[in-house]
């Protein structure tokens, strides 16, 4: 006996689909109107060539085959209470861990989360603010309630492919451009004889990966080949006009939207947590490796004379600089205070190291040690004031002397004020002790 399925969910194509159920005793989903009767195709030979098994759709020993279409939605795996995602939990994770995209990981939007990681929250937090509005939609998408599925079914029946979305299109262009640019600057240019510089022409791979990744978020999907073809279409331009990365991302996004984009008609795959974690770790390591290659091989800083210095060499010199050595010394001092005297004493010493009154800086400027008398401070001040007085200098040196003279005056006033405060405090303490 031949029947048509009474329910055509979002995972059924527009053409009529016939289903063969091998086992008459299998009970269909009566909630969605599936027939309990055996379905017999009108063209057995054609069915034999077109059928394919659908995994996870039926109980053991029973098998469903879909003809000329994808898996029907009612055959999806039933969601238990543990699988249902909560809007409140998603908002809470957005509030405390939105910077780490915890809300997206909770809603199993791993691609979405990785893009936010690479763009600092969707270009300085703009994407996170957008997520605050769209979290209810994300929750409905992962929970797949009946009303949402009926709405999605209607969209898939009325439109052969997902509609154009400006935000997704612009995101593909921006992220594609940044990933291809990162790929290009990560290639060592001076080391290894300089021959690796020719790998810059493979930068469109970064564009294609970005366009494909963003294009496969949510209920939309597409093939990587269209993103790749669009990215490499402008490759010949790079030999004539090197700054071709912007055009690469635009052409890739356009071709993917035109040819590659389609509806995701199959249910979301239930990927184990360990596999999701491993995939994200691999992606993060690869992305971090590109940044590390750029910082180690190509990044540089420029000094006042305009000379370029490798960042790796500047970092080594910084670690040996007096400023960093002083910082390391103070950090080690705080650590020892915490171990020997507890957190209270360590905090007091830490506040002292911050030099809130400027006394340490003033002593260093005047070349004095801690604990000197007021007479010594006055003597060294008069000596340095005569040496750096602006009237003793001419030309450009006069301006530098003026600045130095002002600093010396401020240092002297700071130390003198501090000495007077301590003198009056000690005198008051002695008077109190005499009265007692």
Short mmCIF file of C-alpha atoms in Angstrom, two decimals:
data_model
loop_
_atom_site.label_atom_id
_atom_site.label_comp_id
_atom_site.label_asym_id
_atom_site.label_seq_id
_atom_site.Cartn_x
_atom_site.Cartn_y
_atom_site.Cartn_z
CA UNK A 1 0.00 0.00 0.00
CA UNK A 2 1.40 3.40 -0.99
CA UNK A 3 1.21 6.47 1.18
CA UNK A 4 2.70 9.96 1.38
CA UNK A 5 4.16 11.18 4.67
CA UNK A 6 1.60 13.40 6.40
CA UNK A 7 4.33 15.55 7.99
CA UNK A 8 7.12 17.20 6.11
CA UNK A 9 9.47 18.87 8.56
CA UNK A 10 12.36 21.19 7.80
CA UNK A 11 14.63 18.29 6.94
CA UNK A 12 12.44 17.20 3.97
CA UNK A 13 13.13 18.73 0.58
CA UNK A 14 10.44 20.40 -1.55
CA UNK A 15 9.99 17.37 -3.80
CA UNK A 16 7.55 14.66 -2.57
CA UNK A 17 9.42 12.06 -0.57
CA UNK A 18 8.52 8.43 -0.10
CA UNK A 19 9.70 6.50 2.95
CA UNK A 20 10.22 2.77 3.20
CA UNK A 21 9.95 1.34 6.71
CA UNK A 22 11.50 -2.10 6.88
CA UNK A 23 9.54 -3.70 9.72
CA UNK A 24 5.80 -3.33 10.01
CA UNK A 25 5.91 -3.58 13.81
CA UNK A 26 7.82 -0.27 14.22
CA UNK A 27 5.63 2.36 15.86
CA UNK A 28 5.72 5.71 14.22
CA UNK A 29 5.57 9.10 15.88
CA UNK A 30 1.80 9.53 16.17
CA UNK A 31 2.30 13.00 17.62
CA UNK A 32 3.45 14.19 14.21
CA UNK A 33 1.04 12.03 12.22
CA UNK A 34 3.37 9.36 10.87
CA UNK A 35 1.65 6.27 9.49
CA UNK A 36 1.97 2.89 11.23
CA UNK A 37 1.50 1.07 7.92
CA UNK A 38 4.15 -0.25 5.68
CA UNK A 39 5.08 2.18 2.90
CA UNK A 40 5.72 0.65 -0.50
CA UNK A 41 7.43 2.72 -3.21
CA UNK A 42 5.92 3.06 -6.66
CA UNK A 43 9.28 2.36 -8.35
CA UNK A 44 11.15 -0.38 -6.48
CA UNK A 45 14.20 -0.42 -8.73
CA UNK A 46 14.66 3.34 -8.45
CA UNK A 47 14.18 3.13 -4.72
CA UNK A 48 16.95 0.56 -4.41
CA UNK A 49 19.39 2.98 -6.02
CA UNK A 50 18.26 6.11 -4.20
CA UNK A 51 17.70 4.82 -0.69
CA UNK A 52 20.23 5.23 2.09
CA UNK A 53 20.10 4.31 5.77
CA UNK A 54 19.46 7.01 8.35
CA UNK A 55 21.52 6.49 11.47
CA UNK A 56 19.94 6.89 14.88
CA UNK A 57 16.39 7.24 13.55
CA UNK A 58 14.79 3.98 14.69
CA UNK A 59 15.19 1.39 17.43
CA UNK A 60 17.60 -1.51 16.81
CA UNK A 61 16.60 -4.10 14.20
CA UNK A 62 14.47 -1.50 12.43
CA UNK A 63 15.68 0.73 9.66
CA UNK A 64 14.27 3.77 7.82
CA UNK A 65 15.35 4.82 4.35
CA UNK A 66 14.74 8.29 2.94
CA UNK A 67 14.23 8.66 -0.78
CA UNK A 68 15.24 11.82 -2.70
CA UNK A 69 15.58 13.85 0.52
CA UNK A 70 17.15 14.23 3.92
CA UNK A 71 16.18 12.89 7.30
CA UNK A 72 12.61 13.76 8.33
CA UNK A 73 12.46 15.91 11.46
CA UNK A 74 10.11 13.70 13.53
CA UNK A 75 12.74 10.95 13.41
CA UNK A 76 15.23 13.06 15.32
CA UNK A 77 16.60 11.93 18.63
CA UNK A 78 14.31 12.77 21.55
CA UNK A 79 15.65 15.41 23.91
CA UNK A 80 15.72 14.56 27.58
CA UNK A 81 15.42 17.08 30.39
CA UNK A 82 19.21 17.21 30.68
CA UNK A 83 19.46 18.28 27.03
CA UNK A 84 17.01 21.18 27.39
CA UNK A 85 18.85 24.49 27.65
CA UNK A 86 17.66 27.28 29.93
CA UNK A 87 17.44 30.92 28.92
CA UNK A 88 18.23 32.01 32.48
CA UNK A 89 21.39 29.92 32.59
CA UNK A 90 22.46 31.30 29.21
CA UNK A 91 22.01 34.89 30.40
CA UNK A 92 23.85 34.13 33.64
CA UNK A 93 26.80 32.69 31.71
CA UNK A 94 26.73 35.71 29.42
CA UNK A 95 26.94 37.97 32.47
CA UNK A 96 29.83 36.23 34.24
CA UNK A 97 31.67 34.68 31.29
CA UNK A 98 30.54 36.45 28.17
CA UNK A 99 34.13 37.51 27.53
CA UNK A 100 34.95 33.78 27.21
CA UNK A 101 31.74 32.98 25.25
CA UNK A 102 30.53 30.60 27.95
CA UNK A 103 26.93 31.19 26.93
CA UNK A 104 27.69 30.06 23.38
CA UNK A 105 29.53 26.96 24.55
CA UNK A 106 26.57 26.12 26.79
CA UNK A 107 24.25 26.41 23.77
CA UNK A 108 26.62 24.22 21.69
CA UNK A 109 27.50 27.03 19.29
CA UNK A 110 31.23 26.22 19.18
CA UNK A 111 31.95 27.89 15.84
CA UNK A 112 30.23 31.02 17.06
CA UNK A 113 32.32 31.00 20.26
CA UNK A 114 35.59 30.52 18.39
CA UNK A 115 34.87 33.47 16.10
CA UNK A 116 34.20 35.64 19.16
CA UNK A 117 37.49 34.50 20.70
CA UNK A 118 39.38 35.51 17.57
CA UNK A 119 37.72 38.94 17.33
CA UNK A 120 37.71 39.94 21.03
CA UNK A 121 34.01 39.41 21.59
CA UNK A 122 32.89 40.23 18.07
CA UNK A 123 35.07 43.26 17.39
CA UNK A 124 35.57 44.81 20.82
CA UNK A 125 32.39 43.44 22.38
CA UNK A 126 29.86 44.42 19.71
CA UNK A 127 29.05 40.78 19.05
CA UNK A 128 28.52 40.09 22.75
CA UNK A 129 26.03 42.94 22.99
CA UNK A 130 24.18 41.46 20.03
CA UNK A 131 24.14 38.06 21.75
CA UNK A 132 22.29 39.61 24.69
CA UNK A 133 19.36 40.27 22.37
CA UNK A 134 19.53 36.99 20.45
CA UNK A 135 20.06 34.54 23.33
CA UNK A 136 16.32 33.58 23.41
CA UNK A 137 16.54 32.69 19.70
CA UNK A 138 19.67 30.63 20.30
CA UNK A 139 17.89 28.73 23.09
CA UNK A 140 14.88 28.00 20.88
CA UNK A 141 17.17 26.83 18.12
CA UNK A 142 18.96 24.28 20.29
CA UNK A 143 15.82 23.11 22.15
CA UNK A 144 13.75 22.79 18.93
CA UNK A 145 10.24 23.29 20.35
CA UNK A 146 7.31 22.35 18.12
CA UNK A 147 6.29 25.97 17.37
CA UNK A 148 9.84 26.85 16.35
CA UNK A 149 10.10 23.80 14.09
CA UNK A 150 6.81 24.64 12.38
CA UNK A 151 8.05 28.17 11.78
CA UNK A 152 11.36 26.86 10.46
CA UNK A 153 9.52 24.37 8.26
CA UNK A 154 7.49 27.16 6.71
CA UNK A 155 10.65 29.15 5.96
CA UNK A 156 12.32 26.16 4.32
CA UNK A 157 9.26 25.43 2.18
CA UNK A 158 8.80 29.01 1.01
CA UNK A 159 12.50 29.79 0.42
CA UNK A 160 14.87 27.43 -1.31
CA UNK A 161 17.89 28.87 0.54
CA UNK A 162 18.37 31.01 3.65
CA UNK A 163 17.71 34.72 3.12
CA UNK A 164 20.54 37.21 2.84
CA UNK A 165 21.63 38.58 6.21
CA UNK A 166 23.77 41.70 6.16
CA UNK A 167 25.33 41.07 9.59
CA UNK A 168 26.55 37.60 8.61
CA UNK A 169 27.81 38.85 5.23
CA UNK A 170 29.75 41.75 6.78
CA UNK A 171 31.11 39.40 9.45
CA UNK A 172 32.41 37.03 6.79
CA UNK A 173 34.22 39.88 5.06
CA UNK A 174 35.74 41.36 8.22
CA UNK A 175 36.81 38.08 9.80
CA UNK A 176 37.97 36.72 6.45
CA UNK A 177 40.13 39.78 5.93
CA UNK A 178 41.64 39.57 9.43
CA UNK A 179 42.39 35.84 9.20
CA UNK A 180 44.05 36.16 5.80
CA UNK A 181 46.04 39.15 7.03
CA UNK A 182 47.18 37.16 10.07
CA UNK A 183 48.22 34.28 7.80
CA UNK A 184 50.25 36.69 5.68
CA UNK A 185 52.07 38.45 8.53
CA UNK A 186 52.82 35.15 10.29
CA UNK A 187 55.07 33.97 7.46
CA UNK A 188 58.77 34.61 8.34
CA UNK A 189 60.14 37.18 5.91
CA UNK A 190 63.82 37.42 6.78
CA UNK A 191 64.64 34.11 8.44
CA UNK A 192 65.09 30.84 6.52
CA UNK A 193 66.63 32.66 3.56
CA UNK A 194 63.50 34.63 2.77
CA UNK A 195 62.02 31.99 0.45
CA UNK A 196 58.98 31.53 2.71
CA UNK A 197 57.73 34.96 1.67
CA UNK A 198 56.12 33.35 -1.38
CA UNK A 199 53.70 31.53 0.90
CA UNK A 200 51.89 34.86 1.29
CA UNK A 201 49.95 33.91 -1.84
CA UNK A 202 48.26 31.19 0.20
CA UNK A 203 46.73 33.79 2.50
CA UNK A 204 43.27 33.35 0.88
CA UNK A 205 43.09 30.05 2.78
CA UNK A 206 42.49 32.11 5.89
CA UNK A 207 39.73 33.98 4.10
CA UNK A 208 38.04 30.78 2.96
CA UNK A 209 38.18 29.28 6.46
CA UNK A 210 36.61 32.37 8.00
CA UNK A 211 33.82 32.61 5.41
CA UNK A 212 33.06 28.90 5.69
CA UNK A 213 33.12 28.93 9.52
CA UNK A 214 30.71 31.84 9.83
CA UNK A 215 28.54 30.46 7.05
CA UNK A 216 28.03 27.21 8.99
CA UNK A 217 26.78 28.79 12.21
CA UNK A 218 23.19 28.01 13.16
CA UNK A 219 20.62 26.67 10.66
CA UNK A 220 22.71 27.68 7.65
CA UNK A 221 25.50 25.64 6.10
CA UNK A 222 27.58 25.48 2.96
CA UNK A 223 30.49 23.74 1.28
CA UNK A 224 34.06 24.90 1.79
CA UNK A 225 34.86 24.67 -1.91
CA UNK A 226 32.75 27.72 -2.78
CA UNK A 227 34.46 29.83 -0.13
CA UNK A 228 37.85 28.59 -1.35
CA UNK A 229 37.10 29.24 -5.03
CA UNK A 230 35.88 32.75 -4.22
CA UNK A 231 38.97 33.47 -2.13
CA UNK A 232 41.44 32.34 -4.81
CA UNK A 233 39.62 34.03 -7.71
CA UNK A 234 41.56 37.21 -7.05
CA UNK A 235 44.91 35.44 -6.60
CA UNK A 236 46.29 36.67 -9.97
CA UNK A 237 45.78 40.25 -8.79
CA UNK A 238 48.28 39.67 -5.95
CA UNK A 239 51.15 39.39 -8.45
CA UNK A 240 50.39 42.86 -9.81
CA UNK A 241 48.81 44.63 -6.84
CA UNK A 242 49.88 42.95 -3.54
CA UNK A 243 47.14 44.38 -1.22
CA UNK A 244 44.53 41.92 -2.48
CA UNK A 245 43.25 40.58 0.83
CA UNK A 246 40.19 42.82 0.98
CA UNK A 247 39.04 41.69 -2.46
CA UNK A 248 39.69 38.09 -1.50
CA UNK A 249 37.28 38.19 1.44
CA UNK A 250 34.61 40.03 -0.58
CA UNK A 251 34.70 37.63 -3.51
CA UNK A 252 34.71 34.61 -1.19
CA UNK A 253 31.70 35.87 0.79
CA UNK A 254 29.76 36.70 -2.38
CA UNK A 255 30.36 33.32 -4.02
CA UNK A 256 29.53 31.47 -0.81
CA UNK A 257 26.27 33.40 -0.44
CA UNK A 258 25.40 32.81 -4.08
CA UNK A 259 26.38 29.18 -4.61
CA UNK A 260 27.32 27.55 -1.35
CA UNK A 261 24.70 28.66 1.19
CA UNK A 262 21.81 26.32 1.96
CA UNK A 263 19.53 25.24 4.78
CA UNK A 264 20.83 22.86 7.43
CA UNK A 265 18.11 20.20 6.98
CA UNK A 266 19.54 17.60 9.33
CA UNK A 267 19.25 17.72 13.12
CA UNK A 268 22.23 18.94 15.08
CA UNK A 269 24.72 16.16 15.69
CA UNK A 270 25.21 15.21 19.32
CA UNK A 271 28.98 15.63 19.57
CA UNK A 272 30.60 14.33 22.78
CA UNK A 273 32.00 16.97 25.12
CA UNK A 274 35.55 15.63 24.94
CA UNK A 275 35.50 15.81 21.15
CA UNK A 276 34.17 19.37 21.22
CA UNK A 277 36.87 20.36 23.72
CA UNK A 278 39.63 18.72 21.66
CA UNK A 279 38.45 20.42 18.45
CA UNK A 280 38.38 23.84 20.08
CA UNK A 281 41.84 23.27 21.60
CA UNK A 282 43.30 22.39 18.21
CA UNK A 283 41.76 25.51 16.63
CA UNK A 284 43.04 27.74 19.44
CA UNK A 285 46.54 26.25 19.20
CA UNK A 286 46.66 26.79 15.42
CA UNK A 287 45.41 30.36 15.74
CA UNK A 288 47.86 31.10 18.57
CA UNK A 289 50.70 29.62 16.54
CA UNK A 290 50.13 32.19 13.81
CA UNK A 291 50.29 35.01 16.33
CA UNK A 292 53.40 33.53 17.93
CA UNK A 293 55.10 33.25 14.53
CA UNK A 294 54.36 36.89 13.78
CA UNK A 295 55.58 38.14 17.17
CA UNK A 296 58.77 36.07 17.07
CA UNK A 297 59.85 36.45 13.44
CA UNK A 298 58.31 39.66 12.05
CA UNK A 299 57.18 42.00 14.86
CA UNK A 300 59.46 44.96 15.55
CA UNK A 301 59.60 48.25 17.44
CA UNK A 302 61.07 51.60 16.38
CA UNK A 303 63.28 53.78 18.57
CA UNK A 304 63.69 57.58 18.54
CA UNK A 305 66.29 57.42 15.79
CA UNK A 306 63.90 55.46 13.54
CA UNK A 307 65.86 52.22 13.83
CA UNK A 308 63.75 49.06 13.76
CA UNK A 309 64.47 46.46 16.43
CA UNK A 310 63.11 42.92 16.47
CA UNK A 311 60.51 42.53 19.17
CA UNK A 312 62.15 39.32 20.41
CA UNK A 313 65.45 41.19 20.90
CA UNK A 314 63.70 44.12 22.57
CA UNK A 315 61.96 41.70 24.94
CA UNK A 316 65.30 40.15 25.96
CA UNK A 317 66.78 43.59 26.63
CA UNK A 318 63.69 44.58 28.60
CA UNK A 319 64.06 41.54 30.86
CA UNK A 320 67.64 42.67 31.60
CA UNK A 321 66.71 46.34 32.04
CA UNK A 322 67.04 48.05 35.46
CA UNK A 323 63.29 48.75 35.52
CA UNK A 324 62.33 45.08 35.17
CA UNK A 325 65.04 44.00 37.59
CA UNK A 326 63.66 46.43 40.16
CA UNK A 327 60.16 45.13 39.55
CA UNK A 328 61.33 41.53 39.97
CA UNK A 329 63.14 42.45 43.16
CA UNK A 330 60.02 44.08 44.64
CA UNK A 331 57.86 41.13 43.60
CA UNK A 332 60.24 38.72 45.29
CA UNK A 333 60.19 40.90 48.40
CA UNK A 334 56.40 40.79 48.59
CA UNK A 335 56.47 37.03 48.15
CA UNK A 336 58.92 36.61 51.04
CA UNK A 337 56.89 38.96 53.27
CA UNK A 338 53.78 36.92 52.61
CA UNK A 339 55.54 33.69 53.52
CA UNK A 340 57.26 34.99 56.66
CA UNK A 341 54.87 37.61 58.10
CA UNK A 342 51.50 36.90 56.52
CA UNK A 343 49.29 38.79 54.15
CA UNK A 344 48.84 41.86 56.40
CA UNK A 345 52.52 42.71 56.53
CA UNK A 346 52.91 41.94 52.83
CA UNK A 347 50.06 44.32 51.97
CA UNK A 348 51.66 47.11 54.05
CA UNK A 349 54.96 46.65 52.25
CA UNK A 350 53.20 46.51 48.90
CA UNK A 351 51.53 49.89 49.55
CA UNK A 352 54.92 51.28 50.55
CA UNK A 353 56.46 50.01 47.33
CA UNK A 354 53.79 51.85 45.37
CA UNK A 355 55.29 55.08 46.81
CA UNK A 356 51.94 56.86 47.39
CA UNK A 357 53.68 59.99 48.85
CA UNK A 358 56.44 60.13 46.23
CA UNK A 359 59.16 59.93 48.88
CA UNK A 360 61.07 57.07 47.22
CA UNK A 361 61.11 58.86 43.87
CA UNK A 362 62.29 62.09 45.51
CA UNK A 363 65.15 60.35 47.28
CA UNK A 364 66.19 58.65 44.06
CA UNK A 365 66.08 61.95 42.16
CA UNK A 366 68.31 63.69 44.71
CA UNK A 367 70.59 60.68 45.02
CA UNK A 368 69.91 60.15 48.73
CA UNK A 369 69.37 57.10 50.88
CA UNK A 370 66.41 56.48 53.13
CA UNK A 371 66.79 57.91 56.65
CA UNK A 372 68.88 61.02 55.82
CA UNK A 373 68.53 64.15 57.93
CA UNK A 374 66.92 67.43 56.91
CA UNK A 375 70.32 69.16 56.82
CA UNK A 376 71.59 66.62 54.27
CA UNK A 377 68.47 67.05 52.15
CA UNK A 378 68.87 70.86 52.19
CA UNK A 379 72.56 70.69 51.30
CA UNK A 380 72.11 68.39 48.32
CA UNK A 381 69.12 70.41 47.14
CA UNK A 382 71.10 73.68 47.10
CA UNK A 383 73.94 72.01 45.24
CA UNK A 384 71.70 70.53 42.53
CA UNK A 385 69.59 73.69 42.27
CA UNK A 386 72.70 75.75 41.46
CA UNK A 387 73.83 73.15 38.91
CA UNK A 388 70.49 72.93 37.08
CA UNK A 389 69.37 76.54 37.37
CA UNK A 390 68.02 77.64 33.94
CA UNK A 391 70.18 80.81 33.94
CA UNK A 392 73.32 78.66 33.79
CA UNK A 393 72.24 77.03 30.50
CA UNK A 394 71.55 78.34 27.00
CA UNK A 395 69.70 77.20 23.90
CA UNK A 396 67.94 73.82 23.88
CA UNK A 397 69.73 72.80 27.07
CA UNK A 398 67.91 75.58 28.90
CA UNK A 399 64.51 73.90 28.46
CA UNK A 400 65.84 70.56 29.74
CA UNK A 401 67.48 72.35 32.68
CA UNK A 402 64.19 74.08 33.47
CA UNK A 403 62.36 70.75 33.67
CA UNK A 404 65.10 69.23 35.82
CA UNK A 405 65.11 72.26 38.12
CA UNK A 406 61.36 71.96 38.67
CA UNK A 407 61.68 68.25 39.47
CA UNK A 408 64.41 68.99 42.02
CA UNK A 409 62.25 71.61 43.70
CA UNK A 410 59.28 69.23 43.89
CA UNK A 411 61.47 66.47 45.32
CA UNK A 412 62.84 68.81 47.99
CA UNK A 413 59.34 69.99 48.97
CA UNK A 414 58.11 66.39 49.19
CA UNK A 415 60.94 65.30 51.47
CA UNK A 416 60.78 68.43 53.61
CA UNK A 417 57.03 68.12 54.09
CA UNK A 418 57.38 64.46 55.02
CA UNK A 419 60.16 65.25 57.50
CA UNK A 420 58.09 68.01 59.17
CA UNK A 421 55.05 65.73 59.50
CA UNK A 422 57.15 63.03 61.17
CA UNK A 423 58.84 65.61 63.43
CA UNK A 424 55.50 66.94 64.70
CA UNK A 425 54.12 63.42 65.09
CA UNK A 426 57.12 62.33 67.16
CA UNK A 427 56.93 65.47 69.29
CA UNK A 428 53.24 64.88 69.98
CA UNK A 429 53.93 61.27 70.91
CA UNK A 430 56.64 62.38 73.38
CA UNK A 431 54.27 64.88 75.02
CA UNK A 432 51.64 62.20 75.45
CA UNK A 433 54.16 59.83 76.98
CA UNK A 434 55.34 62.56 79.42
CA UNK A 435 51.76 63.18 80.56
CA UNK A 436 51.29 59.50 81.21
#
